Coordinates of C-alpha atoms in Angstrom, one line a residue:
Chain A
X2 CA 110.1 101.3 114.4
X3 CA 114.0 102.2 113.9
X4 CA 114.4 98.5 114.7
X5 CA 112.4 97.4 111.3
X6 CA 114.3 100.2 109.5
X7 CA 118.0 98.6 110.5
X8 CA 116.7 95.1 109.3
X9 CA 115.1 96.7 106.2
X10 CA 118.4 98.1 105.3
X11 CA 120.1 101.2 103.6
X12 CA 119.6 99.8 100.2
X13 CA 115.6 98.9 100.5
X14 CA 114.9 102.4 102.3
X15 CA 115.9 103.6 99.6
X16 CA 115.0 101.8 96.9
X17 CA 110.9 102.2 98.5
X18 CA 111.8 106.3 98.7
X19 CA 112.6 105.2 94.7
X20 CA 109.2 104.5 94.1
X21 CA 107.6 106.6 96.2
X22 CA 109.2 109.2 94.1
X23 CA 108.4 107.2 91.0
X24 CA 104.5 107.3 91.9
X25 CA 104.0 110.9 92.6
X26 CA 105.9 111.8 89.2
X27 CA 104.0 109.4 87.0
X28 CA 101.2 111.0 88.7
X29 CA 102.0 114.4 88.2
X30 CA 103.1 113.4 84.8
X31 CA 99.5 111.8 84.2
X32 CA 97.8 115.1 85.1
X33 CA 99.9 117.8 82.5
X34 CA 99.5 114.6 80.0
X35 CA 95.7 115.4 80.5
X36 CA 95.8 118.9 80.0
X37 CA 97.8 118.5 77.1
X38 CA 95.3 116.8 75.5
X39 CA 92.2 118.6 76.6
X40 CA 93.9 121.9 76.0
X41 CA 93.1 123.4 79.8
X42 CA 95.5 124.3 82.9
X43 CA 93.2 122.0 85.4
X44 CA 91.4 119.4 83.5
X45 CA 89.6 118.4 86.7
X46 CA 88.2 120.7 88.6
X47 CA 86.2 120.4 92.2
X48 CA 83.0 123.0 93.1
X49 CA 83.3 124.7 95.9
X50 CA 80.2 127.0 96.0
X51 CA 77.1 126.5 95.7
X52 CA 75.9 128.9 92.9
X53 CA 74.9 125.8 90.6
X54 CA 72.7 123.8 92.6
X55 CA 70.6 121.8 92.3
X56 CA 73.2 120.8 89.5
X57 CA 75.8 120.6 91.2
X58 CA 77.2 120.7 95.1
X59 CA 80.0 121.3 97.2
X60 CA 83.0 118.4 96.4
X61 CA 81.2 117.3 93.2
X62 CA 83.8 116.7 90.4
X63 CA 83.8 118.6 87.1
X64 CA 85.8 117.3 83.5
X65 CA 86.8 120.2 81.4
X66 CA 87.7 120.7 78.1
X67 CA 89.0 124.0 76.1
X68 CA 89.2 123.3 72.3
X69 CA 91.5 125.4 70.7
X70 CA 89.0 125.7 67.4
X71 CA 86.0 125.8 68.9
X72 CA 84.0 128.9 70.7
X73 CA 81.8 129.1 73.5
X74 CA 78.2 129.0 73.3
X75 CA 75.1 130.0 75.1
X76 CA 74.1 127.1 77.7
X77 CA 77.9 126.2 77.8
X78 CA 78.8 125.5 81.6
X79 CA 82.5 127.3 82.3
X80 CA 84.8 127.4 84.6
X81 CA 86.8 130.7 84.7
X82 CA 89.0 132.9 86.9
X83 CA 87.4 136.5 87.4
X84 CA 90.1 139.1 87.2
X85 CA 91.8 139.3 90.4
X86 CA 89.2 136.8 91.6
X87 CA 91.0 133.8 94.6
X88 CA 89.1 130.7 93.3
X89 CA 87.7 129.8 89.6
X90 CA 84.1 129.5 89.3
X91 CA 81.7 127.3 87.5
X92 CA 79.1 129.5 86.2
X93 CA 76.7 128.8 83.1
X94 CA 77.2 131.3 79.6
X95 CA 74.3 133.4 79.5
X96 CA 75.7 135.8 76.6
X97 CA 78.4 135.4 73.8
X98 CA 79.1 138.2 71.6
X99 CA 81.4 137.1 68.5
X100 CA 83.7 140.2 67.4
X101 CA 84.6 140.7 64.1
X102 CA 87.8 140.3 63.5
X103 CA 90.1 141.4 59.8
X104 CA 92.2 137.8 60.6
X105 CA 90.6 135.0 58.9
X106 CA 93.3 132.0 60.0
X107 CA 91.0 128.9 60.2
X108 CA 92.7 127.9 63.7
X109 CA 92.2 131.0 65.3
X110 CA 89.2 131.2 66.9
X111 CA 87.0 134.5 67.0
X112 CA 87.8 136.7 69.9
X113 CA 84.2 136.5 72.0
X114 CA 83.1 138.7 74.6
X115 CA 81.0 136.4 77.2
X116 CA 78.7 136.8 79.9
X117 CA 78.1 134.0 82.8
X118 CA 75.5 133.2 85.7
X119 CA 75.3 131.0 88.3
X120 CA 72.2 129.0 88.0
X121 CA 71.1 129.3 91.4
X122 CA 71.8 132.7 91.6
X123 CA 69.4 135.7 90.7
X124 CA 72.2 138.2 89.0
X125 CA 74.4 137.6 86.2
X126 CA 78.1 137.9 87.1
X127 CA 79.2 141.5 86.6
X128 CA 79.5 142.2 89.8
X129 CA 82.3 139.3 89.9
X130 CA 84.3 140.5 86.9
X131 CA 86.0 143.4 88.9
X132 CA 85.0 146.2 86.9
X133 CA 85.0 144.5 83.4
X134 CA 81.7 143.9 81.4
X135 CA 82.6 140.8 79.9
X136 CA 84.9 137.8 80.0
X137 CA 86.7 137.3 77.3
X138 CA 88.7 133.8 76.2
X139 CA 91.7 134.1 78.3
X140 CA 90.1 134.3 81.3
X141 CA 88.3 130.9 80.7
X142 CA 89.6 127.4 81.8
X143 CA 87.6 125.0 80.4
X144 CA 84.0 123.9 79.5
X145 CA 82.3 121.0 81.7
X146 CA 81.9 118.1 80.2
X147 CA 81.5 115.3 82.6
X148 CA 80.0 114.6 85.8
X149 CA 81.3 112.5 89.2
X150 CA 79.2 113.5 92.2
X151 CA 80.8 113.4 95.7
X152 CA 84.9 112.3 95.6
X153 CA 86.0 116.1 95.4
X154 CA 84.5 116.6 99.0
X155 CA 87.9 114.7 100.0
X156 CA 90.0 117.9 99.2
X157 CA 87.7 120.0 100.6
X158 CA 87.7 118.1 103.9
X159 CA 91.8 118.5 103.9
X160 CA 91.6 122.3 103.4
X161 CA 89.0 122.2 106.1
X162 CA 91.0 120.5 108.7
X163 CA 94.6 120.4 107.4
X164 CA 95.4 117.7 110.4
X165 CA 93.7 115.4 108.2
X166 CA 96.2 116.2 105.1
X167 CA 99.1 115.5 107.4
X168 CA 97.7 112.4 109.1
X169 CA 97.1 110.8 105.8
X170 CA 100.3 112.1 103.9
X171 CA 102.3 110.3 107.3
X172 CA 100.8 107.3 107.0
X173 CA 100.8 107.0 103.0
X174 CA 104.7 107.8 103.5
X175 CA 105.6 105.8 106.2
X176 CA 103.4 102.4 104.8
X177 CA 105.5 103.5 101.7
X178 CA 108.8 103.1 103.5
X179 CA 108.1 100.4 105.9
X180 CA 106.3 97.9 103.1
X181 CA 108.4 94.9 102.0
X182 CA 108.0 93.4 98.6
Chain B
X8 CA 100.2 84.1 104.1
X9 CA 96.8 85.9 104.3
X10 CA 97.1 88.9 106.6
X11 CA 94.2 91.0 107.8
X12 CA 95.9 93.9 105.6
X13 CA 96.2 91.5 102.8
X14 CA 92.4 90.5 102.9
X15 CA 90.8 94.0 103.5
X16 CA 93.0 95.2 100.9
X17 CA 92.0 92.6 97.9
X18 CA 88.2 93.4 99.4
X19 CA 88.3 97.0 98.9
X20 CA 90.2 97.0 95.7
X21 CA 87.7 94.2 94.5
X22 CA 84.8 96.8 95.6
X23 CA 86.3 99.6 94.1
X24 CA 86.6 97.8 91.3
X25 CA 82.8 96.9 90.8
X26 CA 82.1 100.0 92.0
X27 CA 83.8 101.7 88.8
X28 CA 82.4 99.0 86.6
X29 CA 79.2 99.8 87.5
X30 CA 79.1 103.6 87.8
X31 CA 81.4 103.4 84.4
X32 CA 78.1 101.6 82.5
X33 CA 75.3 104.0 84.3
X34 CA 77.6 107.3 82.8
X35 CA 77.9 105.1 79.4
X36 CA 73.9 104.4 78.7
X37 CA 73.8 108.3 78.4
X38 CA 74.8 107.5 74.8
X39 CA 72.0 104.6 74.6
X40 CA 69.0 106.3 75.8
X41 CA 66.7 107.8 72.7
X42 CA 65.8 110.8 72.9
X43 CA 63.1 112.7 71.0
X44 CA 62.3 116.0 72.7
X45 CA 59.8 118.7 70.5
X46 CA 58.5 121.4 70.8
X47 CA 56.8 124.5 69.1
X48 CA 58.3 128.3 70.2
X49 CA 56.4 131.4 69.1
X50 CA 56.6 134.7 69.6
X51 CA 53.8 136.9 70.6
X52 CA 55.0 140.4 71.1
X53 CA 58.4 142.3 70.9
X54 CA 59.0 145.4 71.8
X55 CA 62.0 147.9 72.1
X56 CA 62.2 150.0 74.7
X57 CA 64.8 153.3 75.0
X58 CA 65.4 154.2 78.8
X59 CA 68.1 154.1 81.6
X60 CA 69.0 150.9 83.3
X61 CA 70.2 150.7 86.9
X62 CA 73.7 152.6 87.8
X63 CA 74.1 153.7 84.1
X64 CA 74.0 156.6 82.9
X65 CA 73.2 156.6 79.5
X66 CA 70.4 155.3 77.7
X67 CA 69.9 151.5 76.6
X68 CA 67.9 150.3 74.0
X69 CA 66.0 147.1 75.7
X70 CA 64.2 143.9 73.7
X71 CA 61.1 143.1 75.1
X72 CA 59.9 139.6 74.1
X73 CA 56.8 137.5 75.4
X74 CA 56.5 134.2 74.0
X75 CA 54.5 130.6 74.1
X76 CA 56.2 127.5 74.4
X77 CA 54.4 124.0 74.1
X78 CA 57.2 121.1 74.2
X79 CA 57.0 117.2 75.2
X80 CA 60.5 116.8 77.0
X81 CA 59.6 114.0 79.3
X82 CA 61.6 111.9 76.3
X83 CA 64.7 113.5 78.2
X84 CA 64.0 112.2 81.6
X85 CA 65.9 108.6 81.5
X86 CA 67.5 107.3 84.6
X87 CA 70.8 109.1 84.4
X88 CA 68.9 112.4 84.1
X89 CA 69.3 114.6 87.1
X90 CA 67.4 117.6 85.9
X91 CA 67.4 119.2 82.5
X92 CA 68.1 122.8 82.1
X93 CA 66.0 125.0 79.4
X94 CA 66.7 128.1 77.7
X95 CA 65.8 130.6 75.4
X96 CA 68.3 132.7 73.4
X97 CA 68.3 135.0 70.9
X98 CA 70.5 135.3 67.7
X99 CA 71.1 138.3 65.5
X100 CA 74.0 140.1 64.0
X101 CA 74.1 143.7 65.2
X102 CA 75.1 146.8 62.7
X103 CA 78.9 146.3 63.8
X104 CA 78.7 142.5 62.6
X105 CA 79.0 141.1 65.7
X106 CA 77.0 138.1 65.7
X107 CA 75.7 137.8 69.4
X108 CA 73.5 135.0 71.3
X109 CA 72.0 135.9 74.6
X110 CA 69.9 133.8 76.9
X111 CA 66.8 135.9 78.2
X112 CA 64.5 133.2 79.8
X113 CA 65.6 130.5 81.5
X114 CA 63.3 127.1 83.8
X115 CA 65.5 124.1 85.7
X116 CA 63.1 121.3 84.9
X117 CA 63.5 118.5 87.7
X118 CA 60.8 115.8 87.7
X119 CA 59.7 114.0 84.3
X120 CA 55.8 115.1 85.9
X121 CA 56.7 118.4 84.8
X122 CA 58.4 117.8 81.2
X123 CA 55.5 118.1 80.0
X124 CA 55.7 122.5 79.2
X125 CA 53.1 124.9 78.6
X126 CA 54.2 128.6 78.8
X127 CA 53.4 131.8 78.3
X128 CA 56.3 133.8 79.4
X129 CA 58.6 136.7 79.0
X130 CA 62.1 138.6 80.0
X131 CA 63.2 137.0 82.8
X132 CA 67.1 138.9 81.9
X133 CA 67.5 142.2 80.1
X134 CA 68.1 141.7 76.1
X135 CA 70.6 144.6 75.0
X136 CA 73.1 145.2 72.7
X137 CA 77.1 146.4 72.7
X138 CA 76.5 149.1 71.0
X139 CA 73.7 150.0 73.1
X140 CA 71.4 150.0 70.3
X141 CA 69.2 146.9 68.1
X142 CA 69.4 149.6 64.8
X143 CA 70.3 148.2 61.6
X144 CA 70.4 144.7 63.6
X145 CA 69.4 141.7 61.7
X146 CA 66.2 140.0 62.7
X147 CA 66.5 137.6 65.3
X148 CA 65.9 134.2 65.3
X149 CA 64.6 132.7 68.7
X150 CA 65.5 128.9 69.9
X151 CA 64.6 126.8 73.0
X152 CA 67.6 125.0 74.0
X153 CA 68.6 122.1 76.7
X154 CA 71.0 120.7 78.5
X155 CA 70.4 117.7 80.3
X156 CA 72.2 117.0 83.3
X157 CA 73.3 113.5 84.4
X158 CA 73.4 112.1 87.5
X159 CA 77.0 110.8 86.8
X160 CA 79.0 110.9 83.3
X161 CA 78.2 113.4 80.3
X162 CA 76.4 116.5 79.6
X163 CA 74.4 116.9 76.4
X164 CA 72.9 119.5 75.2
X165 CA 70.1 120.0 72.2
X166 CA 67.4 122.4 70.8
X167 CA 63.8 121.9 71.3
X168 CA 62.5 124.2 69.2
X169 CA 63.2 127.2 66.9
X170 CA 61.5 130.2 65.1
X171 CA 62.1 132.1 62.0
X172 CA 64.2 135.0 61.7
X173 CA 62.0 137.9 63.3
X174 CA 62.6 141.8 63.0
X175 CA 62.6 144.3 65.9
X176 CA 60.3 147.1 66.3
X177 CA 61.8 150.7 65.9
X178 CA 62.6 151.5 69.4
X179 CA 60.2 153.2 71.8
X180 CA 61.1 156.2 73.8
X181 CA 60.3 155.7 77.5
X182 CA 61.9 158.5 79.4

């Protein structure tokens, strides 16, 4: 191994760390680009319970949007952090209540009040919201949108068995160092 | 030249490849399929009730609605359709001006055998107001909505049937 670094050379080890580097930033930079433009902190998200099924399972992968302009309605699937809540949840809008509001600013949307409820679950989501009634706008992250069954289930494995994470990140890194092109 | 890595890797990528390709078109056809879902909704009975809910104190005014639904949705059920959730809301402004919509019946529809819906229900979730009370309330208009859920690719949603704008009885005491 430290043989095939000395013949790579100074210069090519670190010209490869050059694009390693280079990858994960256009990557990263790919990601905030996203949630620019869909207006929402994680425009991707994966399920991790499984209060929506038959819908949707464990590692499926959910596309979100958050218009500025536009409100929530009734039917709407959202993903939202509970007050004090660990994980975001993908729960279905079971109630909106539209305030009235003095401001009449055509971007601004109307401050809403909003219930959810998982639709394999028997209770709406009170009981989640740590002592509030409602969810209101900010504690939203996006509404679903689109659909990819399955490919989350990788990130799930790796916070399962974080071995896995490190296997993989060692190899990536080191086929990253050692390739020659 | 050709190294095992170098062949398994062009293999996969050209899998991969097809592999998108293909599931890129299934999520596309969403778009393509017509759909031509209709139904009638109408309302038998509502009722108000006045009375104490669970772990409150103070009294509630409750809507009690039963209702009949007759709807040919099996238009919905193409080959990207994974089920096909229904639901029944209810719109009306309440005396503060807050418009509200609230869901009170819901049915996950799975098999196109069963799109075809004949129903006589009622409440499945409790109808209430903010303000505790449906007085000076507008009347409330009652829709059956969907939201059909793919297999892969997007969600739609649409409305299956709707009824005029219905009062509320005066509220009944039940304590």
């Amino acid at each position: 191994m430290l043989d095939q670094f000395r013949r790579l050379g100074f210069r090519h080890v670190l010209l490869q760390v050059l694009n390693f580097a280079s990858v994960l930033a256009s990557g990263l930079a790919m990601w905030k680009g996203l949630g620019l433009l869909t207006n929402t902190e994680s425009p991707i998200v994966v399920v991790l319970s499984g209060s929506m099924e038959p819908a949707f399972y464990r590692g499926d992968l959910l596309f979100l949007t958050n218009p500025p302009t536009s409100a929530y309605r009734t039917g709407d699937i959202t993903v939202y952090n509970a007050p004090g809540g660990a994980i975001p949840i993908v729960h279905r809008v079971l109630e909106t209540h539209d305030l009235v509001t003095k401001l009449t600013v055509d971007d601004v949307v109307v401050p809403q009040l909003l219930l959810t409820k998982g639709d394999n679950n028997q209770e709406d989501d009170i009981q989640l919201y740590n002592g509030l009634e409602y969810l209101e706008r900010k504690h939203i992250v996006g509404k679903v949108n689109g659909f990819l069954p399955y490919v989350g289930y990788v990130t799930i494995a790796m916070n399962d068995f974080p071995q896995l994470k490190y296997a993989l990140m060692g190899i990536l890194g080191l086929m990253a160092l050692i390739q020659r092109e | 030249m050709h190294s095992i890595y170098q062949r398994l890797n062009s293999v996969s990528a050209l899998l991969s490849t097809c592999l998108l390709v293909l599931l890129g078109s299934i999520a596309l056809t969403t778009y393509v399929h017509e759909t031509h879902p209709s139904g009638t909704l109408e309302i038998s009975s509502t009722k108000v009730k006045l009375g104490r809910m669970r772990y409150q104190r103070r009294m509630v005014e409750t809507a009690h609605v039963k209702f009949n639904y007759n709807a040919d949705l099996t238009s919905l059920f193409h080959w990207n359709t994974k089920q096909v959730f229904l639901y029944l809301t209810a719109e009306y402004t309440n005396a503060q001006g807050t418009q509200n919509e609230a869901v009170f019946w819901d049915r996950i529809v799975r098999r196109k055998e069963d799109a075809n819906i004949h129903i006589a229900g009622g409440n499945k979730y409790f109808l209430k107001d903010l303000t505790r009370s449906f007085k000076n309330a507008t009347s409330v208009t009652y829709s059956m909505k969907y939201n059909v859920m793919p297999w892969i690719g997007p969600l739609t949603w649409g409305e299956a049937g709707r009824t005029e704008a219905l009062p509320l009885p005066p509220a009944q005491n039940t304590v």
